[in-house]
Amino acid sequence: MQIKDLLSDSRFNTLEKDLQDEIIQFGVVKDFLANDIIIDIGDYMKSVPLLLSGSIKILRQDDDSHELFLYHLESGDTCAMSLNCCMHSKSSEIRAIAEEDTKLIMIPMSKVDEWVARFPTWRSFVFESFSIRLDEMLETIDSIAFLKMDSRLMKYLSDKVKVTGNTTIEQTHQEIAYEMNTSRVVISRLLKQLEKQGKIKLHRYKLEVIEF
DNA sequence: ACATTAATTGTGT
DNA sequence: ACACAATTAATGT
């Protein structure tokens, strides 16, 4: 598919034509395969990604390499974190991994800056991105703070199904446990419960979500 | 086809 | 949380 079509097909179509042209002119298209690490903690960003297709999961990691899943990025999204990092020349606080095969277009920071002044729609796009991210982050915090592990897990699973559009999740219990920052045994037990309730079907290395 | 091994998953305490 | 059992997949012979 043409980049042009991908742009007009998504949230980016609210951006004026001139701007879309410049995005195509100055942006660099990159492709990632599922599970590729796109940005790691400590990386310095010199450009901001716009997500054309696919999806990305954003993880936080503490000092002792414990992981925690934060949220997903889908096509039409940009990474508020990298906007933030770029603007203050900070290194990345998060790790971004391709959830599935993903295409994105990298915008050099200089252009991001320049466009904020030149294109009102870009300016509101950037602000809206921060707003969306803040909302989703709140949802994540709610889920961690107020939901019991079983509902958290179910939310995690259906979230994954929604963004990938695929009801099979190819992850071991251990991998899920890492992302939710809990132990494998807990995940195994809860998954077993969910299977008994008919919400999922368990297989080795993968599971199938029936209800979400 | 069978045995061995390693990794994943299940369960009781 | 820990320990161990059971199951499954992969590999070699």
GROMACS .gro file of N, CA and C in nm, chain A residues 24-89:
model
  198
   24ILE      N    1   0.555   1.299   0.386
   24ILE     CA    2   0.608   1.200   0.292
   24ILE      C    3   0.748   1.238   0.246
   25GLN      N    4   0.769   1.368   0.227
   25GLN     CA    5   0.898   1.416   0.177
   25GLN      C    6   1.011   1.399   0.279
   26PHE      N    7   0.982   1.432   0.406
   26PHE     CA    8   1.090   1.432   0.506
   26PHE      C    9   1.092   1.309   0.596
   27GLY      N   10   0.981   1.236   0.595
   27GLY     CA   11   0.974   1.119   0.682
   27GLY      C   12   1.049   1.002   0.624
   28VAL      N   13   1.098   0.918   0.712
   28VAL     CA   14   1.164   0.796   0.669
   28VAL      C   15   1.080   0.676   0.712
   29VAL      N   16   1.040   0.596   0.616
   29VAL     CA   17   0.954   0.482   0.646
   29VAL      C   18   1.038   0.366   0.698
   30LYS      N   19   0.993   0.307   0.806
   30LYS     CA   20   1.064   0.191   0.859
   30LYS      C   21   0.966   0.077   0.882
   31ASP      N   22   1.012  -0.044   0.859
   31ASP     CA   23   0.930  -0.161   0.884
   31ASP      C   24   0.990  -0.245   0.997
   32PHE      N   25   0.902  -0.297   1.080
   32PHE     CA   26   0.948  -0.386   1.187
   32PHE      C   27   0.868  -0.515   1.182
   33LEU      N   28   0.930  -0.623   1.223
   33LEU     CA   29   0.860  -0.751   1.234
   33LEU      C   30   0.809  -0.766   1.376
   34ALA      N   31   0.713  -0.856   1.393
   34ALA     CA   32   0.659  -0.881   1.526
   34ALA      C   33   0.773  -0.912   1.622
   35ASN      N   34   0.767  -0.853   1.740
   35ASN     CA   35   0.864  -0.873   1.848
   35ASN      C   36   0.997  -0.800   1.831
   36ASP      N   37   1.013  -0.725   1.723
   36ASP     CA   38   1.131  -0.640   1.711
   36ASP      C   39   1.126  -0.532   1.818
   37ILE      N   40   1.243  -0.503   1.873
   37ILE     CA   41   1.251  -0.391   1.966
   37ILE      C   42   1.270  -0.264   1.886
   38ILE      N   43   1.176  -0.172   1.899
   38ILE     CA   44   1.180  -0.049   1.819
   38ILE      C   45   1.260   0.057   1.893
   39ILE      N   46   1.232   0.069   2.020
   39ILE     CA   47   1.307   0.164   2.103
   39ILE      C   48   1.334   0.097   2.237
   40ASP      N   49   1.455   0.105   2.284
   40ASP     CA   50   1.484   0.046   2.414
   40ASP      C   51   1.509   0.155   2.516
   41ILE      N   52   1.507   0.114   2.640
   41ILE     CA   53   1.527   0.211   2.747
   41ILE      C   54   1.668   0.267   2.739
   42GLY      N   55   1.678   0.398   2.746
   42GLY     CA   56   1.809   0.461   2.737
   42GLY      C   57   1.844   0.510   2.598
   43ASP      N   58   1.769   0.464   2.497
   43ASP     CA   59   1.795   0.511   2.361
   43ASP      C   60   1.765   0.660   2.349
   44TYR      N   61   1.843   0.726   2.266
   44TYR     CA   62   1.814   0.866   2.237
   44TYR      C   63   1.738   0.876   2.107
   45MET      N   64   1.637   0.959   2.107
   45MET     CA   65   1.552   0.973   1.989
   45MET      C   66   1.590   1.101   1.916
   46LYS      N   67   1.604   1.090   1.787
   46LYS     CA   68   1.621   1.212   1.710
   46LYS      C   69   1.506   1.233   1.614
   47SER      N   70   1.410   1.144   1.621
   47SER     CA   71   1.291   1.162   1.539
   47SER      C   72   1.169   1.100   1.607
   48VAL      N   73   1.053   1.140   1.560
   48VAL     CA   74   0.927   1.098   1.620
   48VAL      C   75   0.852   1.008   1.523
   49PRO      N   76   0.807   0.894   1.569
   49PRO     CA   77   0.738   0.802   1.478
   49PRO      C   78   0.588   0.830   1.465
   50LEU      N   79   0.538   0.812   1.344
   50LEU     CA   80   0.393   0.809   1.322
   50LEU      C   81   0.361   0.667   1.279
   51LEU      N   82   0.263   0.609   1.342
   51LEU     CA   83   0.232   0.468   1.318
   51LEU      C   84   0.137   0.453   1.199
   52LEU      N   85   0.184   0.387   1.094
   52LEU     CA   86   0.102   0.372   0.973
   52LEU      C   87   0.018   0.246   0.977
   53SER      N   88   0.081   0.135   1.015
   53SER     CA   89   0.004   0.012   1.029
   53SER      C   90   0.069  -0.078   1.132
   54GLY      N   91  -0.007  -0.174   1.181
   54GLY     CA   92   0.044  -0.262   1.285
   54GLY      C   93   0.019  -0.205   1.422
   55SER      N   94   0.087  -0.256   1.522
   55SER     CA   95   0.071  -0.204   1.657
   55SER      C   96   0.198  -0.229   1.739
   56ILE      N   97   0.211  -0.149   1.843
   56ILE     CA   98   0.331  -0.151   1.925
   56ILE      C   99   0.291  -0.159   2.071
   57LYS      N  100   0.364  -0.238   2.149
   57LYS     CA  101   0.337  -0.236   2.293
   57LYS      C  102   0.447  -0.158   2.363
   58ILE      N  103   0.404  -0.083   2.463
   58ILE     CA  104   0.496   0.002   2.538
   58ILE      C  105   0.513  -0.056   2.677
   59LEU      N  106   0.640  -0.081   2.714
   59LEU     CA  107   0.669  -0.141   2.843
   59LEU      C  108   0.759  -0.051   2.926
   60ARG      N  109   0.737  -0.057   3.054
   60ARG     CA  110   0.821   0.015   3.150
   60ARG      C  111   0.907  -0.090   3.216
   61GLN      N  112   1.023  -0.051   3.259
   61GLN     CA  113   1.110  -0.146   3.327
   61GLN      C  114   1.173  -0.080   3.448
   62ASP      N  115   1.174  -0.149   3.561
   62ASP     CA  116   1.233  -0.088   3.680
   62ASP      C  117   1.382  -0.120   3.689
   63ASP      N  118   1.445  -0.073   3.794
   63ASP     CA  119   1.591  -0.088   3.808
   63ASP      C  120   1.632  -0.234   3.805
   64ASP      N  121   1.543  -0.320   3.853
   64ASP     CA  122   1.580  -0.460   3.865
   64ASP      C  123   1.523  -0.543   3.751
   65SER      N  124   1.507  -0.477   3.637
   65SER     CA  125   1.463  -0.542   3.514
   65SER      C  126   1.327  -0.610   3.524
   66HIS      N  127   1.244  -0.563   3.618
   66HIS     CA  128   1.105  -0.608   3.618
   66HIS      C  129   1.030  -0.526   3.516
   67GLU      N  130   0.952  -0.595   3.435
   67GLU     CA  131   0.879  -0.525   3.330
   67GLU      C  132   0.736  -0.496   3.371
   68LEU      N  133   0.676  -0.401   3.301
   68LEU     CA  134   0.534  -0.374   3.321
   68LEU      C  135   0.476  -0.319   3.193
   69PHE      N  136   0.373  -0.385   3.143
   69PHE     CA  137   0.307  -0.339   3.022
   69PHE      C  138   0.230  -0.211   3.051
   70LEU      N  139   0.246  -0.111   2.964
   70LEU     CA  140   0.175   0.015   2.986
   70LEU      C  141   0.056   0.032   2.893
   71TYR      N  142   0.082   0.036   2.763
   71TYR     CA  143  -0.030   0.057   2.669
   71TYR      C  144   0.014   0.022   2.527
   72HIS      N  145  -0.084   0.021   2.440
   72HIS     CA  146  -0.056  -0.008   2.299
   72HIS      C  147  -0.061   0.119   2.215
   73LEU      N  148   0.015   0.119   2.108
   73LEU     CA  149   0.000   0.222   2.005
   73LEU      C  150  -0.057   0.154   1.881
   74GLU      N  151  -0.154   0.221   1.818
   74GLU     CA  152  -0.213   0.165   1.696
   74GLU      C  153  -0.192   0.262   1.582
   75SER      N  154  -0.232   0.221   1.463
   75SER     CA  155  -0.209   0.308   1.348
   75SER      C  156  -0.284   0.439   1.369
   76GLY      N  157  -0.221   0.547   1.328
   76GLY     CA  158  -0.276   0.680   1.352
   76GLY      C  159  -0.222   0.742   1.479
   77ASP      N  160  -0.158   0.662   1.561
   77ASP     CA  161  -0.101   0.714   1.685
   77ASP      C  162   0.041   0.763   1.661
   78THR      N  163   0.083   0.848   1.751
   78THR     CA  164   0.225   0.880   1.757
   78THR      C  165   0.268   0.855   1.900
   79CYS      N  166   0.397   0.856   1.922
   79CYS     CA  167   0.446   0.824   2.054
   79CYS      C  168   0.469   0.950   2.134
   80ALA      N  169   0.382   0.974   2.230
   80ALA     CA  170   0.393   1.094   2.312
   80ALA      C  171   0.526   1.094   2.387
   81MET      N  172   0.571   0.976   2.424
   81MET     CA  173   0.698   0.964   2.495
   81MET      C  174   0.813   1.017   2.411
   82SER      N  175   0.815   0.981   2.284
   82SER     CA  176   0.928   1.025   2.203
   82SER      C  177   0.918   1.174   2.173
   83LEU      N  178   0.796   1.224   2.162
   83LEU     CA  179   0.781   1.370   2.149
   83LEU      C  180   0.845   1.438   2.268
   84ASN      N  181   0.814   1.385   2.384
   84ASN     CA  182   0.867   1.438   2.508
   84ASN      C  183   1.020   1.425   2.514
   85CYS      N  184   1.067   1.306   2.480
   85CYS     CA  185   1.211   1.281   2.483
   85CYS      C  186   1.286   1.376   2.390
   86CYS      N  187   1.234   1.388   2.270
   86CYS     CA  188   1.300   1.472   2.170
   86CYS      C  189   1.307   1.615   2.215
   87MET      N  190   1.195   1.665   2.264
   87MET     CA  191   1.188   1.806   2.298
   87MET      C  192   1.283   1.842   2.410
   88HIS      N  193   1.311   1.745   2.496
   88HIS     CA  194   1.400   1.775   2.608
   88HIS      C  195   1.532   1.701   2.598
   89SER      N  196   1.558   1.641   2.483
   89SER     CA  197   1.678   1.558   2.462
   89SER      C  198   1.707   1.465   2.579
   0.00000   0.00000   0.00000
